[in-house]
PDB file of C-alpha atoms and ligand atoms in Angstrom:
ATOM      1  CA  MET A   1      42.969  96.071 146.622  1.00  0.00           C
ATOM      2  CA  ASP A   2      42.527  97.415 150.192  1.00  0.00           C
ATOM      3  CA  ALA A   3      39.451  97.146 152.396  1.00  0.00           C
ATOM      4  CA  ARG A   4      38.205 100.609 151.350  1.00  0.00           C
ATOM      5  CA  GLY A   5      38.449  99.745 147.726  1.00  0.00           C
ATOM      6  CA  ARG A   6      36.570  96.540 148.147  1.00  0.00           C
ATOM      7  CA  LEU A   7      33.835  98.336 150.094  1.00  0.00           C
ATOM      8  CA  ILE A   8      33.425 101.047 147.434  1.00  0.00           C
ATOM      9  CA  GLU A   9      33.401  98.414 144.709  1.00  0.00           C
ATOM     10  CA  ALA A  10      30.698  96.369 146.481  1.00  0.00           C
ATOM     11  CA  MET A  11      28.610  99.508 147.041  1.00  0.00           C
ATOM     12  CA  LEU A  12      28.900 100.603 143.386  1.00  0.00           C
ATOM     13  CA  ASP A  13      27.990  97.055 142.255  1.00  0.00           C
ATOM     14  CA  GLY A  14      24.863  97.244 144.450  1.00  0.00           C
ATOM     15  CA  LEU A  15      23.922 100.743 143.063  1.00  0.00           C
ATOM     16  CA  ALA A  16      24.246  99.579 139.513  1.00  0.00           C
ATOM     17  CA  VAL A  17      21.874  96.755 140.278  1.00  0.00           C
ATOM     18  CA  LEU A  18      19.349  98.797 142.294  1.00  0.00           C
ATOM     19  CA  LEU A  19      19.045 101.926 140.274  1.00  0.00           C
ATOM     20  CA  PRO A  20      17.507 102.268 136.827  1.00  0.00           C
ATOM     21  CA  VAL A  21      20.383 103.030 134.464  1.00  0.00           C
ATOM     22  CA  GLU A  22      21.199 103.057 130.788  1.00  0.00           C
ATOM     23  CA  CYS A  23      22.950 100.116 129.087  1.00  0.00           C
ATOM     24  CA  ALA A  24      26.625 100.631 129.400  1.00  0.00           C
ATOM     25  CA  GLY A  25      27.197  99.249 125.908  1.00  0.00           C
ATOM     26  CA  CYS A  26      24.582 101.189 123.795  1.00  0.00           C
ATOM     27  CA  GLY A  27      22.905 103.730 126.008  1.00  0.00           C
ATOM     28  CA  THR A  28      19.345 102.359 125.746  1.00  0.00           C
ATOM     29  CA  ALA A  29      17.261 102.641 128.968  1.00  0.00           C
ATOM     30  CA  ASP A  30      17.769  99.448 130.919  1.00  0.00           C
ATOM     31  CA  ARG A  31      18.628  98.289 134.389  1.00  0.00           C
ATOM     32  CA  GLY A  32      22.044  97.076 133.247  1.00  0.00           C
ATOM     33  CA  ILE A  33      23.673  95.831 130.174  1.00  0.00           C
ATOM     34  CA  CYS A  34      20.986  95.080 127.674  1.00  0.00           C
ATOM     35  CA  ALA A  35      20.341  91.660 126.063  1.00  0.00           C
ATOM     36  CA  ASP A  36      21.681  92.691 122.711  1.00  0.00           C
ATOM     37  CA  CYS A  37      24.995  93.940 124.126  1.00  0.00           C
ATOM     38  CA  ARG A  38      25.289  90.821 126.324  1.00  0.00           C
ATOM     39  CA  SER A  39      24.938  88.715 123.196  1.00  0.00           C
ATOM     40  CA  ALA A  40      27.705  90.747 121.612  1.00  0.00           C
ATOM     41  CA  LEU A  41      30.044  89.778 124.448  1.00  0.00           C
ATOM     42  CA  VAL A  42      30.610  86.199 123.262  1.00  0.00           C
ATOM     43  CA  ALA A  43      33.983  84.814 124.370  1.00  0.00           C
ATOM     44  CA  PRO A  44      36.363  83.829 121.652  1.00  0.00           C
ATOM     45  CA  ASP A  45      37.412  80.149 121.375  1.00  0.00           C
ATOM     46  CA  ARG A  46      41.055  81.125 121.687  1.00  0.00           C
ATOM     47  CA  ALA A  47      42.829  84.402 122.667  1.00  0.00           C
ATOM     48  CA  GLY A  48      44.755  86.450 120.077  1.00  0.00           C
ATOM     49  CA  ARG A  49      48.463  86.731 120.449  1.00  0.00           C
ATOM     50  CA  HIS A  50      51.057  89.519 119.745  1.00  0.00           C
ATOM     51  CA  LEU A  51      54.637  90.101 120.633  1.00  0.00           C
ATOM     52  CA  LEU A  52      55.329  93.474 122.371  1.00  0.00           C
ATOM     53  CA  VAL A  53      58.665  94.936 121.610  1.00  0.00           C
ATOM     54  CA  ALA A  54      60.296  97.980 123.314  1.00  0.00           C
ATOM     55  CA  PRO A  55      61.818 100.637 121.046  1.00  0.00           C
ATOM     56  CA  GLY A  56      65.554  99.912 120.653  1.00  0.00           C
ATOM     57  CA  ALA A  57      65.235  96.293 121.740  1.00  0.00           C
ATOM     58  CA  PRO A  58      67.742  93.859 120.191  1.00  0.00           C
ATOM     59  CA  ALA A  59      66.566  92.200 116.939  1.00  0.00           C
ATOM     60  CA  SER A  60      67.252  88.784 118.455  1.00  0.00           C
ATOM     61  CA  GLY A  61      63.813  88.769 119.937  1.00  0.00           C
ATOM     62  CA  SER A  62      65.048  88.330 123.481  1.00  0.00           C
ATOM     63  CA  GLY A  63      63.236  91.487 124.567  1.00  0.00           C
ATOM     64  CA  ASP A  64      59.845  90.502 123.236  1.00  0.00           C
ATOM     65  CA  LEU A  65      56.984  90.134 125.641  1.00  0.00           C
ATOM     66  CA  PRO A  66      54.114  87.810 124.495  1.00  0.00           C
ATOM     67  CA  LEU A  67      50.715  89.163 124.948  1.00  0.00           C
ATOM     68  CA  TRP A  68      47.438  87.166 124.947  1.00  0.00           C
ATOM     69  CA  PHE A  69      44.210  89.137 124.458  1.00  0.00           C
ATOM     70  CA  ALA A  70      40.612  88.273 124.115  1.00  0.00           C
ATOM     71  CA  VAL A  71      39.011  90.853 121.787  1.00  0.00           C
ATOM     72  CA  GLY A  72      39.894  93.895 119.652  1.00  0.00           C
ATOM     73  CA  TYR A  73      39.297  97.220 121.389  1.00  0.00           C
ATOM     74  CA  GLU A  74      36.155  98.213 119.573  1.00  0.00           C
ATOM     75  CA  GLY A  75      32.397  97.934 119.599  1.00  0.00           C
ATOM     76  CA  VAL A  76      30.458  96.786 122.640  1.00  0.00           C
ATOM     77  CA  PRO A  77      33.483  95.675 124.727  1.00  0.00           C
ATOM     78  CA  LYS A  78      35.003  99.042 124.215  1.00  0.00           C
ATOM     79  CA  GLU A  79      31.924 100.907 125.262  1.00  0.00           C
ATOM     80  CA  ILE A  80      31.288  98.806 128.311  1.00  0.00           C
ATOM     81  CA  LEU A  81      34.991  99.026 129.440  1.00  0.00           C
ATOM     82  CA  HIS A  82      34.872 102.776 128.928  1.00  0.00           C
ATOM     83  CA  ALA A  83      31.784 102.960 131.147  1.00  0.00           C
ATOM     84  CA  LEU A  84      33.449 100.829 133.782  1.00  0.00           C
ATOM     85  CA  LYS A  85      36.570 103.046 133.865  1.00  0.00           C
ATOM     86  CA  GLU A  86      34.971 106.482 133.449  1.00  0.00           C
ATOM     87  CA  SER A  87      31.482 106.153 134.965  1.00  0.00           C
ATOM     88  CA  ALA A  88      31.945 103.503 137.632  1.00  0.00           C
ATOM     89  CA  ARG A  89      29.702 101.027 135.682  1.00  0.00           C
ATOM     90  CA  LEU A  90      30.941  97.967 137.577  1.00  0.00           C
ATOM     91  CA  ASP A  91      28.068  95.861 136.231  1.00  0.00           C
ATOM     92  CA  GLY A  92      30.335  95.448 133.081  1.00  0.00           C
ATOM     93  CA  ALA A  93      33.093  93.836 135.082  1.00  0.00           C
ATOM     94  CA  ARG A  94      31.507  90.370 135.106  1.00  0.00           C
ATOM     95  CA  PRO A  95      30.993  89.883 131.305  1.00  0.00           C
ATOM     96  CA  LEU A  96      34.237  91.606 130.423  1.00  0.00           C
ATOM     97  CA  GLY A  97      36.064  89.641 133.099  1.00  0.00           C
ATOM     98  CA  ARG A  98      34.873  86.375 131.558  1.00  0.00           C
ATOM     99  CA  LEU A  99      36.408  87.607 128.139  1.00  0.00           C
ATOM    100  CA  LEU A 100      39.691  88.382 129.992  1.00  0.00           C
ATOM    101  CA  GLY A 101      39.574  84.838 131.404  1.00  0.00           C
ATOM    102  CA  VAL A 102      40.050  83.443 127.849  1.00  0.00           C
ATOM    103  CA  ALA A 103      43.416  85.405 127.554  1.00  0.00           C
ATOM    104  CA  VAL A 104      44.496  84.355 131.020  1.00  0.00           C
ATOM    105  CA  ALA A 105      43.662  80.723 130.432  1.00  0.00           C
ATOM    106  CA  ASP A 106      45.533  80.635 127.099  1.00  0.00           C
ATOM    107  CA  ALA A 107      48.537  82.424 128.644  1.00  0.00           C
ATOM    108  CA  LEU A 108      48.641  79.897 131.466  1.00  0.00           C
ATOM    109  CA  GLU A 109      48.434  77.018 129.115  1.00  0.00           C
ATOM    110  CA  ALA A 110      51.369  78.288 127.006  1.00  0.00           C
ATOM    111  CA  ILE A 111      53.634  79.417 129.915  1.00  0.00           C
ATOM    112  CA  GLU A 112      53.257  76.898 132.729  1.00  0.00           C
ATOM    113  CA  PRO A 113      54.933  73.936 130.872  1.00  0.00           C
ATOM    114  CA  ARG A 114      57.985  76.153 130.306  1.00  0.00           C
ATOM    115  CA  LEU A 115      58.485  77.195 133.936  1.00  0.00           C
ATOM    116  CA  PRO A 116      61.504  75.839 135.851  1.00  0.00           C
ATOM    117  CA  ALA A 117      60.772  72.741 137.943  1.00  0.00           C
ATOM    118  CA  GLY A 118      59.004  73.733 141.181  1.00  0.00           C
ATOM    119  CA  ALA A 119      58.257  77.246 140.077  1.00  0.00           C
ATOM    120  CA  ARG A 120      54.751  78.610 140.064  1.00  0.00           C
ATOM    121  CA  LEU A 121      53.293  81.398 137.902  1.00  0.00           C
ATOM    122  CA  GLU A 122      51.569  84.309 139.595  1.00  0.00           C
ATOM    123  CA  THR A 123      49.404  87.024 138.111  1.00  0.00           C
ATOM    124  CA  LEU A 124      50.287  90.668 138.689  1.00  0.00           C
ATOM    125  CA  VAL A 125      47.807  93.450 137.866  1.00  0.00           C
ATOM    126  CA  VAL A 126      49.255  96.547 136.302  1.00  0.00           C
ATOM    127  CA  PRO A 127      49.032  99.079 139.156  1.00  0.00           C
ATOM    128  CA  SER A 128      46.672 102.140 139.073  1.00  0.00           C
ATOM    129  CA  SER A 129      48.443 105.471 139.506  1.00  0.00           C
ATOM    130  CA  ARG A 130      47.653 107.093 142.868  1.00  0.00           C
ATOM    131  CA  SER A 131      45.564 109.813 141.244  1.00  0.00           C
ATOM    132  CA  ALA A 132      43.578 107.373 139.122  1.00  0.00           C
ATOM    133  CA  PHE A 133      42.821 105.227 142.172  1.00  0.00           C
ATOM    134  CA  ARG A 134      41.832 108.260 144.223  1.00  0.00           C
ATOM    135  CA  LEU A 135      39.397 109.340 141.478  1.00  0.00           C
ATOM    136  CA  ARG A 136      37.787 105.957 141.005  1.00  0.00           C
ATOM    137  CA  GLY A 137      38.254 104.239 144.300  1.00  0.00           C
ATOM    138  CA  TYR A 138      39.043 100.997 142.586  1.00  0.00           C
ATOM    139  CA  ASN A 139      41.462  99.422 139.955  1.00  0.00           C
ATOM    140  CA  PRO A 140      39.425  98.471 136.916  1.00  0.00           C
ATOM    141  CA  VAL A 141      41.731  95.661 136.070  1.00  0.00           C
ATOM    142  CA  GLU A 142      41.280  94.146 139.462  1.00  0.00           C
ATOM    143  CA  SER A 143      37.550  94.377 138.866  1.00  0.00           C
ATOM    144  CA  LEU A 144      37.842  92.421 135.621  1.00  0.00           C
ATOM    145  CA  LEU A 145      40.192  89.753 137.085  1.00  0.00           C
ATOM    146  CA  ARG A 146      37.681  88.919 139.810  1.00  0.00           C
ATOM    147  CA  TRP A 147      35.488  87.370 137.140  1.00  0.00           C
ATOM    148  CA  ALA A 148      38.237  85.857 134.969  1.00  0.00           C
ATOM    149  CA  GLY A 149      37.817  82.272 136.201  1.00  0.00           C
ATOM    150  CA  PRO A 150      40.449  79.926 137.670  1.00  0.00           C
ATOM    151  CA  GLN A 151      43.845  81.530 137.986  1.00  0.00           C
ATOM    152  CA  PRO A 152      47.028  81.192 140.026  1.00  0.00           C
ATOM    153  CA  HIS A 153      48.034  83.119 143.116  1.00  0.00           C
ATOM    154  CA  ARG A 154      48.055  86.902 142.864  1.00  0.00           C
ATOM    155  CA  ALA A 155      51.288  88.809 143.441  1.00  0.00           C
ATOM    156  CA  THR A 156      51.534  92.483 144.282  1.00  0.00           C
ATOM    157  CA  GLY A 157      54.573  94.647 144.428  1.00  0.00           C
ATOM    158  CA  LEU A 158      54.573  97.316 141.695  1.00  0.00           C
ATOM    159  CA  ARG A 159      53.731 100.921 142.154  1.00  0.00           C
ATOM    160  CA  TYR A 160      54.000 104.205 140.312  1.00  0.00           C
ATOM    161  CA  ARG A 161      56.869 106.329 141.593  1.00  0.00           C
ATOM    162  CA  ARG A 162      55.477 109.282 139.613  1.00  0.00           C
ATOM    163  CA  THR A 163      52.142 109.780 137.965  1.00  0.00           C
ATOM    164  CA  PRO A 164      52.437 109.565 134.097  1.00  0.00           C
ATOM    165  CA  ARG A 165      50.210 111.753 131.858  1.00  0.00           C
ATOM    166  CA  ASP A 166      46.970 110.269 130.583  1.00  0.00           C
ATOM    167  CA  GLN A 167      48.073 108.031 127.752  1.00  0.00           C
ATOM    168  CA  ALA A 168      44.906 108.393 125.660  1.00  0.00           C
ATOM    169  CA  SER A 169      45.986 111.591 123.808  1.00  0.00           C
ATOM    170  CA  LEU A 170      49.539 110.532 123.259  1.00  0.00           C
ATOM    171  CA  GLY A 171      51.168 109.119 120.137  1.00  0.00           C
ATOM    172  CA  ALA A 172      53.357 105.924 120.234  1.00  0.00           C
ATOM    173  CA  ASP A 173      56.684 107.556 120.900  1.00  0.00           C
ATOM    174  CA  GLU A 174      55.196 109.947 123.466  1.00  0.00           C
ATOM    175  CA  ARG A 175      53.784 106.923 125.374  1.00  0.00           C
ATOM    176  CA  TRP A 176      57.244 105.341 125.768  1.00  0.00           C
ATOM    177  CA  ALA A 177      58.711 108.641 127.076  1.00  0.00           C
ATOM    178  CA  ASN A 178      55.679 109.232 129.362  1.00  0.00           C
ATOM    179  CA  LEU A 179      55.964 105.734 130.941  1.00  0.00           C
ATOM    180  CA  SER A 180      59.719 105.251 131.043  1.00  0.00           C
ATOM    181  CA  GLY A 181      60.921 104.903 134.627  1.00  0.00           C
ATOM    182  CA  SER A 182      57.516 105.605 136.099  1.00  0.00           C
ATOM    183  CA  VAL A 183      56.984 102.228 137.797  1.00  0.00           C
ATOM    184  CA  GLU A 184      59.021 100.650 140.592  1.00  0.00           C
ATOM    185  CA  ALA A 185      58.996  97.442 142.603  1.00  0.00           C
ATOM    186  CA  VAL A 186      58.048  97.704 146.266  1.00  0.00           C
ATOM    187  CA  SER A 187      60.983  96.483 148.478  1.00  0.00           C
ATOM    188  CA  THR A 188      61.875  92.834 147.746  1.00  0.00           C
ATOM    189  CA  ARG A 189      58.328  91.592 147.377  1.00  0.00           C
ATOM    190  CA  LEU A 190      58.810  90.324 143.796  1.00  0.00           C
ATOM    191  CA  GLU A 191      62.205  88.685 144.169  1.00  0.00           C
ATOM    192  CA  GLY A 192      62.360  85.262 142.584  1.00  0.00           C
ATOM    193  CA  ARG A 193      58.709  85.328 141.493  1.00  0.00           C
ATOM    194  CA  HIS A 194      57.378  84.184 138.025  1.00  0.00           C
ATOM    195  CA  LEU A 195      54.796  86.617 136.712  1.00  0.00           C
ATOM    196  CA  LEU A 196      51.991  86.945 134.164  1.00  0.00           C
ATOM    197  CA  LEU A 197      51.105  90.632 133.895  1.00  0.00           C
ATOM    198  CA  ILE A 198      47.416  91.563 133.569  1.00  0.00           C
ATOM    199  CA  ASP A 199      46.009  94.714 131.955  1.00  0.00           C
ATOM    200  CA  ASP A 200      42.694  95.800 130.453  1.00  0.00           C
ATOM    201  CA  VAL A 201      43.613  97.469 127.105  1.00  0.00           C
ATOM    202  CA  VAL A 202      46.975  97.245 125.373  1.00  0.00           C
ATOM    203  CA  THR A 203      47.930  99.692 122.676  1.00  0.00           C
ATOM    204  CA  THR A 204      51.706 100.030 122.202  1.00  0.00           C
ATOM    205  CA  GLY A 205      52.478  97.915 125.186  1.00  0.00           C
ATOM    206  CA  ALA A 206      54.405 100.759 126.821  1.00  0.00           C
ATOM    207  CA  THR A 207      52.665 100.235 130.157  1.00  0.00           C
ATOM    208  CA  LEU A 208      53.276  96.453 130.215  1.00  0.00           C
ATOM    209  CA  LEU A 209      56.885  96.788 129.156  1.00  0.00           C
ATOM    210  CA  GLU A 210      57.569  99.438 131.835  1.00  0.00           C
ATOM    211  CA  CYS A 211      55.948  97.111 134.395  1.00  0.00           C
ATOM    212  CA  ARG A 212      58.167  94.254 133.202  1.00  0.00           C
ATOM    213  CA  ARG A 213      61.274  96.393 133.445  1.00  0.00           C
ATOM    214  CA  ALA A 214      60.359  97.422 137.035  1.00  0.00           C
ATOM    215  CA  ALA A 215      59.430  93.799 138.089  1.00  0.00           C
ATOM    216  CA  GLU A 216      62.677  92.512 136.669  1.00  0.00           C
ATOM    217  CA  CYS A 217      64.554  95.197 138.549  1.00  0.00           C
ATOM    218  CA  GLY A 218      62.773  93.841 141.641  1.00  0.00           C
ATOM    219  CA  GLY A 219      64.093  90.284 140.884  1.00  0.00           C
ATOM    220  CA  ALA A 220      61.076  88.756 139.170  1.00  0.00           C
ATOM    221  CA  SER A 221      60.884  86.840 135.873  1.00  0.00           C
ATOM    222  CA  VAL A 222      58.062  88.112 133.581  1.00  0.00           C
ATOM    223  CA  TRP A 223      56.743  85.425 131.223  1.00  0.00           C
ATOM    224  CA  GLY A 224      54.042  87.288 129.396  1.00  0.00           C
ATOM    225  CA  ALA A 225      50.907  89.400 129.683  1.00  0.00           C
ATOM    226  CA  ALA A 226      47.196  88.857 129.366  1.00  0.00           C
ATOM    227  CA  ALA A 227      44.663  91.624 128.540  1.00  0.00           C
ATOM    228  CA  LEU A 228      41.044  91.963 127.708  1.00  0.00           C
ATOM    229  CA  ALA A 229      41.511  93.938 124.580  1.00  0.00           C
ATOM    230  CA  HIS A 230      44.209  94.983 122.119  1.00  0.00           C
ATOM    231  CA  THR A 231      44.324  97.860 119.611  1.00  0.00           C
ATOM    232  CA  ALA A 232      46.971  98.943 117.213  1.00  0.00           C
ATOM    233  CA  LYS A 233      45.328 102.363 116.927  1.00  0.00           C
ATOM    234  CA  VAL A 234      47.474 105.172 118.348  1.00  0.00           C
ATOM    235  CA  LYS A 235      47.029 108.866 117.677  1.00  0.00           C
ATOM    236  CA  ARG A 236      49.147 109.987 114.734  1.00  0.00           C
ATOM    237  CA  THR A 237      52.098 112.284 115.549  1.00  0.00           C
ATOM    238  CA  ASN A 238      54.994 113.936 113.698  1.00  0.00           C
ATOM    239  CA  SER A 239      57.301 111.157 114.836  1.00  0.00           C
ATOM    240  CA  GLU A 240      55.014 108.489 113.512  1.00  0.00           C
ATOM    241  CA  LEU A 241      57.899 106.851 111.522  1.00  0.00           C
ATOM    242  CA  HIS A 242      59.349 105.519 114.786  1.00  0.00           C
ATOM    243  CA  GLY A 243      55.923 104.273 115.946  1.00  0.00           C
ATOM    244  CA  ASP A 244      55.271 102.615 112.673  1.00  0.00           C
ATOM    245  CA  LEU A 245      58.628 100.728 112.832  1.00  0.00           C
ATOM    246  CA  VAL A 246      57.740  99.566 116.343  1.00  0.00           C
ATOM    247  CA  SER A 247      54.256  98.453 115.468  1.00  0.00           C
ATOM    248  CA  GLN A 248      55.532  96.546 112.384  1.00  0.00           C
ATOM    249  CA  ARG A 249      57.716  94.563 114.615  1.00  0.00           C
ATOM    250  CA  VAL A 250      55.062  94.113 117.245  1.00  0.00           C
ATOM    251  CA  TYR A 251      52.130  93.302 115.012  1.00  0.00           C
ATOM    252  CA  GLY A 252      53.883  91.896 111.982  1.00  0.00           C
ATOM    253  CA  GLY A 253      52.296  94.452 109.722  1.00  0.00           C
ATOM    254  CA  GLY A 254      49.132  94.373 107.483  1.00  0.00           C
ATOM    255  CA  LYS A 255      47.930  90.833 106.718  1.00  0.00           C
ATOM    256  CA  GLY A 256      49.868  89.133 109.588  1.00  0.00           C
ATOM    257  CA  ALA A 257      48.348  91.450 112.150  1.00  0.00           C
ATOM    258  CA  GLU A 258      44.826  90.686 110.883  1.00  0.00           C
ATOM    259  CA  SER A 259      45.466  86.888 110.982  1.00  0.00           C
ATOM    260  CA  ASN A 260      46.519  87.235 114.715  1.00  0.00           C
ATOM    261  CA  ARG A 261      43.029  88.375 115.721  1.00  0.00           C
ATOM    262  CA  PRO A 262      41.254  86.103 118.158  1.00  0.00           C
ATOM    263  CA  ARG A 263      38.947  83.537 116.692  1.00  0.00           C
ATOM    264  CA  LEU A 264      35.435  84.389 117.872  1.00  0.00           C
ATOM    265  CA  GLY A 265      32.908  81.777 118.872  1.00  0.00           C
ATOM    266  CA  ARG A 266      30.439  83.998 116.894  1.00  0.00           C
ATOM    267  CA  ARG A 267      31.515  86.834 114.690  1.00  0.00           C
ATOM    268  CA  VAL A 268      29.273  89.401 116.437  1.00  0.00           C
ATOM    269  CA  LEU A 269      32.207  91.563 117.534  1.00  0.00           C
ATOM    270  CA  ASP A 270      33.854  91.994 114.109  1.00  0.00           C
TER     271      ASP A 270
HETATM  272 ZN1   ZN B 301      23.057  97.714 125.071  1.00  0.00          ZN
END
């Protein structure tokens, strides 16, 4: 984040504290996130885990990207993240960042022993498109990561070479087409680096897999991804068959997908 972004973030943080506002989680009048919503943001003991697979990837599993995530994208975390992204409610960054920290910690624990001798893992935040950054003045994922606890060195070096359409209204196959080729590595900054990608919400994984493609084109090794939340819910489209095939591979289908959910310290978020 540049100096302007940090300044805007600090000012918005201050405003959220100083001005009377509604709770970002439930909308009741409060000066910030209310006690009930805070108590619903209990960190899970362990992160959930999924394998993200690009369409057309070989069945050998060599193209899989492991994802660690803290919570399902629903309920209070969903509302607070939505407020953070769409209404500059940066007071949500701290509690959500702590949840993201569970996914980051579990990813580090799993990946670091497998790195080549002498290599170090670095985090790399999924970039904001230029238009999204202009609109908000900050990258929401950076805001979360600030509160995600101990973590390794941060790498930068990905950017959008074109602005994709907003993903929210797109079906699974449309997301792949929308993102494909949209990200690029900046010069040689990522050459030889070992990366853990960081995002806020993962649906099909199209964004993360596009970032991995671009990072690998830039000479990096991508070992996995960590996210605050995961959801398998994608808008239904006529070409749903393709999306269903992908999601069965990614999520293991019905019962398996459910058993992969993170184990919560308290079951408030279910
Ligand atoms: Zn609330």
